[in-house]
Amino acid sequence: KPTVLIVDDHPSFRASARAILEADGFTVVGEAVDGAAGLAALRRLRPDVVLLDVQLPDMTGFDVCIECGDLERTAIVLTSSRDATDFGSLIESSGARGFVPKAELSGAAVVALLP
């Protein structure tokens, strides 16, 4: 089972994402409420996937991607309640594997972005 870290400042979304991803075969190994906590959890837990909100209280998901550096085995999947087109080329240049709108989150959508 792929492991996943959920980084989002909304408890209701974290709970929904956990339920959706666990039902689709992922193991949620942690949650974080902001970018700093997400980076610490990423380094500590080394998940296969990070589901990363673009809009966090302390930094953007794009900033988190930059801070992560070059990750060998962790795939970052950005998410937002906004549409991908709102972010222009930032998603492509972020180093993330891709983007899944929060309303369309599913295990299949995440798996489609994995190598």
PDB file of C-alpha atoms in Angstrom:
ATOM      1  CA  LYS A   1       0.000   0.000   0.000  1.00  0.00           C
ATOM      2  CA  PRO A   2       1.378   3.427  -0.864  1.00  0.00           C
ATOM      3  CA  THR A   3       1.889   5.707   2.138  1.00  0.00           C
ATOM      4  CA  VAL A   4       0.599   9.282   2.113  1.00  0.00           C
ATOM      5  CA  LEU A   5       1.052  12.448   4.149  1.00  0.00           C
ATOM      6  CA  ILE A   6      -1.821  14.959   4.008  1.00  0.00           C
ATOM      7  CA  VAL A   7      -0.853  18.629   4.381  1.00  0.00           C
ATOM      8  CA  ASP A   8      -3.875  20.925   4.652  1.00  0.00           C
ATOM      9  CA  ASP A   9      -5.033  23.543   7.140  1.00  0.00           C
ATOM     10  CA  HIS A  10      -8.691  22.457   7.088  1.00  0.00           C
ATOM     11  CA  PRO A  11      -9.477  19.578   9.502  1.00  0.00           C
ATOM     12  CA  SER A  12     -12.614  18.632   7.553  1.00  0.00           C
ATOM     13  CA  PHE A  13     -10.656  18.221   4.315  1.00  0.00           C
ATOM     14  CA  ARG A  14      -7.915  16.211   6.038  1.00  0.00           C
ATOM     15  CA  ALA A  15     -10.557  13.870   7.449  1.00  0.00           C
ATOM     16  CA  SER A  16     -12.287  13.512   4.064  1.00  0.00           C
ATOM     17  CA  ALA A  17      -9.008  12.980   2.220  1.00  0.00           C
ATOM     18  CA  ARG A  18      -7.938  10.361   4.766  1.00  0.00           C
ATOM     19  CA  ALA A  19     -11.233   8.477   4.368  1.00  0.00           C
ATOM     20  CA  ILE A  20     -11.131   8.633   0.560  1.00  0.00           C
ATOM     21  CA  LEU A  21      -7.493   7.587   0.222  1.00  0.00           C
ATOM     22  CA  GLU A  22      -7.673   4.821   2.841  1.00  0.00           C
ATOM     23  CA  ALA A  23     -10.786   3.424   1.128  1.00  0.00           C
ATOM     24  CA  ASP A  24      -8.795   3.396  -2.115  1.00  0.00           C
ATOM     25  CA  GLY A  25      -5.878   1.432  -0.657  1.00  0.00           C
ATOM     26  CA  PHE A  26      -3.499   4.105   0.664  1.00  0.00           C
ATOM     27  CA  THR A  27      -2.058   4.142   4.171  1.00  0.00           C
ATOM     28  CA  VAL A  28      -2.171   7.637   5.673  1.00  0.00           C
ATOM     29  CA  VAL A  29       0.967   7.930   7.805  1.00  0.00           C
ATOM     30  CA  GLY A  30       0.499  11.518   8.939  1.00  0.00           C
ATOM     31  CA  GLU A  31      -1.234  14.860   8.683  1.00  0.00           C
ATOM     32  CA  ALA A  32       0.088  18.404   8.952  1.00  0.00           C
ATOM     33  CA  VAL A  33      -1.705  21.739   9.274  1.00  0.00           C
ATOM     34  CA  ASP A  34       0.828  24.026   7.584  1.00  0.00           C
ATOM     35  CA  GLY A  35       3.924  24.072   5.415  1.00  0.00           C
ATOM     36  CA  ALA A  36       6.486  23.985   8.228  1.00  0.00           C
ATOM     37  CA  ALA A  37       4.798  21.023   9.920  1.00  0.00           C
ATOM     38  CA  GLY A  38       4.410  19.360   6.526  1.00  0.00           C
ATOM     39  CA  LEU A  39       8.123  19.670   5.767  1.00  0.00           C
ATOM     40  CA  ALA A  40       9.027  18.248   9.182  1.00  0.00           C
ATOM     41  CA  ALA A  41       6.600  15.351   8.744  1.00  0.00           C
ATOM     42  CA  LEU A  42       7.855  14.700   5.206  1.00  0.00           C
ATOM     43  CA  ARG A  43      11.444  14.435   6.411  1.00  0.00           C
ATOM     44  CA  ARG A  44      10.463  12.271   9.383  1.00  0.00           C
ATOM     45  CA  LEU A  45       7.936   9.945   7.723  1.00  0.00           C
ATOM     46  CA  ARG A  46       9.301   9.680   4.143  1.00  0.00           C
ATOM     47  CA  PRO A  47       5.891   8.879   2.614  1.00  0.00           C
ATOM     48  CA  ASP A  48       5.428   7.692  -0.947  1.00  0.00           C
ATOM     49  CA  VAL A  49       3.002  10.567  -1.621  1.00  0.00           C
ATOM     50  CA  VAL A  50       2.368  14.005  -0.132  1.00  0.00           C
ATOM     51  CA  LEU A  51      -1.098  15.430  -0.779  1.00  0.00           C
ATOM     52  CA  LEU A  52      -0.261  19.120  -0.474  1.00  0.00           C
ATOM     53  CA  ASP A  53      -2.700  22.021  -0.332  1.00  0.00           C
ATOM     54  CA  VAL A  54      -1.567  24.966  -2.455  1.00  0.00           C
ATOM     55  CA  GLN A  55      -2.869  27.559   0.027  1.00  0.00           C
ATOM     56  CA  LEU A  56      -1.451  27.060   3.526  1.00  0.00           C
ATOM     57  CA  PRO A  57      -1.393  29.615   6.348  1.00  0.00           C
ATOM     58  CA  ASP A  58       2.401  29.984   6.527  1.00  0.00           C
ATOM     59  CA  MET A  59       3.538  29.368   2.938  1.00  0.00           C
ATOM     60  CA  THR A  60       2.205  28.169  -0.391  1.00  0.00           C
ATOM     61  CA  GLY A  61       2.382  24.588  -1.534  1.00  0.00           C
ATOM     62  CA  PHE A  62       4.752  25.830  -4.229  1.00  0.00           C
ATOM     63  CA  ASP A  63       7.077  27.144  -1.503  1.00  0.00           C
ATOM     64  CA  VAL A  64       6.903  23.765   0.227  1.00  0.00           C
ATOM     65  CA  CYS A  65       7.929  22.090  -3.046  1.00  0.00           C
ATOM     66  CA  ILE A  66      10.969  24.376  -3.259  1.00  0.00           C
ATOM     67  CA  GLU A  67      11.904  23.690   0.370  1.00  0.00           C
ATOM     68  CA  CYS A  68      11.623  19.928  -0.200  1.00  0.00           C
ATOM     69  CA  GLY A  69      14.362  20.022  -2.774  1.00  0.00           C
ATOM     70  CA  ASP A  70      14.851  17.014  -5.004  1.00  0.00           C
ATOM     71  CA  LEU A  71      12.862  14.120  -3.593  1.00  0.00           C
ATOM     72  CA  GLU A  72      13.957  10.696  -4.736  1.00  0.00           C
ATOM     73  CA  ARG A  73      10.933   8.601  -3.898  1.00  0.00           C
ATOM     74  CA  THR A  74       8.243  10.972  -2.661  1.00  0.00           C
ATOM     75  CA  ALA A  75       5.650  12.180  -5.140  1.00  0.00           C
ATOM     76  CA  ILE A  76       4.033  15.511  -4.336  1.00  0.00           C
ATOM     77  CA  VAL A  77       0.446  15.934  -5.502  1.00  0.00           C
ATOM     78  CA  LEU A  78      -0.868  19.471  -5.185  1.00  0.00           C
ATOM     79  CA  THR A  79      -4.509  20.112  -4.381  1.00  0.00           C
ATOM     80  CA  SER A  80      -6.778  23.113  -3.996  1.00  0.00           C
ATOM     81  CA  SER A  81     -10.423  24.092  -4.001  1.00  0.00           C
ATOM     82  CA  ARG A  82      -9.449  26.400  -6.866  1.00  0.00           C
ATOM     83  CA  ASP A  83      -9.005  25.202 -10.446  1.00  0.00           C
ATOM     84  CA  ALA A  84      -5.566  24.292 -11.780  1.00  0.00           C
ATOM     85  CA  THR A  85      -5.830  27.055 -14.386  1.00  0.00           C
ATOM     86  CA  ASP A  86      -5.805  29.621 -11.545  1.00  0.00           C
ATOM     87  CA  PHE A  87      -2.160  28.738 -10.908  1.00  0.00           C
ATOM     88  CA  GLY A  88      -0.876  29.013 -14.467  1.00  0.00           C
ATOM     89  CA  SER A  89       2.549  27.445 -14.961  1.00  0.00           C
ATOM     90  CA  LEU A  90       3.297  27.266 -11.214  1.00  0.00           C
ATOM     91  CA  ILE A  91       2.112  23.656 -11.007  1.00  0.00           C
ATOM     92  CA  GLU A  92       4.342  22.517 -13.858  1.00  0.00           C
ATOM     93  CA  SER A  93       7.405  24.355 -12.578  1.00  0.00           C
ATOM     94  CA  SER A  94       6.900  23.312  -8.929  1.00  0.00           C
ATOM     95  CA  GLY A  95       8.445  19.860  -9.185  1.00  0.00           C
ATOM     96  CA  ALA A  96       5.152  18.284  -8.077  1.00  0.00           C
ATOM     97  CA  ARG A  97       3.841  15.261  -9.988  1.00  0.00           C
ATOM     98  CA  GLY A  98       0.630  17.072 -10.720  1.00  0.00           C
ATOM     99  CA  PHE A  99      -2.580  18.568  -9.394  1.00  0.00           C
ATOM    100  CA  VAL A 100      -5.907  17.119  -8.274  1.00  0.00           C
ATOM    101  CA  PRO A 101      -8.802  19.474  -7.438  1.00  0.00           C
ATOM    102  CA  LYS A 102     -10.142  18.816  -3.927  1.00  0.00           C
ATOM    103  CA  ALA A 103     -13.606  18.100  -5.315  1.00  0.00           C
ATOM    104  CA  GLU A 104     -12.154  15.381  -7.577  1.00  0.00           C
ATOM    105  CA  LEU A 105      -9.867  13.665  -5.053  1.00  0.00           C
ATOM    106  CA  SER A 106      -9.732   9.897  -5.354  1.00  0.00           C
ATOM    107  CA  GLY A 107      -7.140   7.199  -5.018  1.00  0.00           C
ATOM    108  CA  ALA A 108      -7.317   6.675  -8.782  1.00  0.00           C
ATOM    109  CA  ALA A 109      -6.625  10.359  -9.451  1.00  0.00           C
ATOM    110  CA  VAL A 110      -3.524  10.204  -7.234  1.00  0.00           C
ATOM    111  CA  VAL A 111      -2.321   6.880  -8.658  1.00  0.00           C
ATOM    112  CA  ALA A 112      -2.620   8.315 -12.192  1.00  0.00           C
ATOM    113  CA  LEU A 113       0.096  10.839 -11.263  1.00  0.00           C
ATOM    114  CA  LEU A 114       2.525   8.288  -9.815  1.00  0.00           C
ATOM    115  CA  PRO A 115       5.357   6.774 -11.844  1.00  0.00           C
TER     116      PRO A 115
END
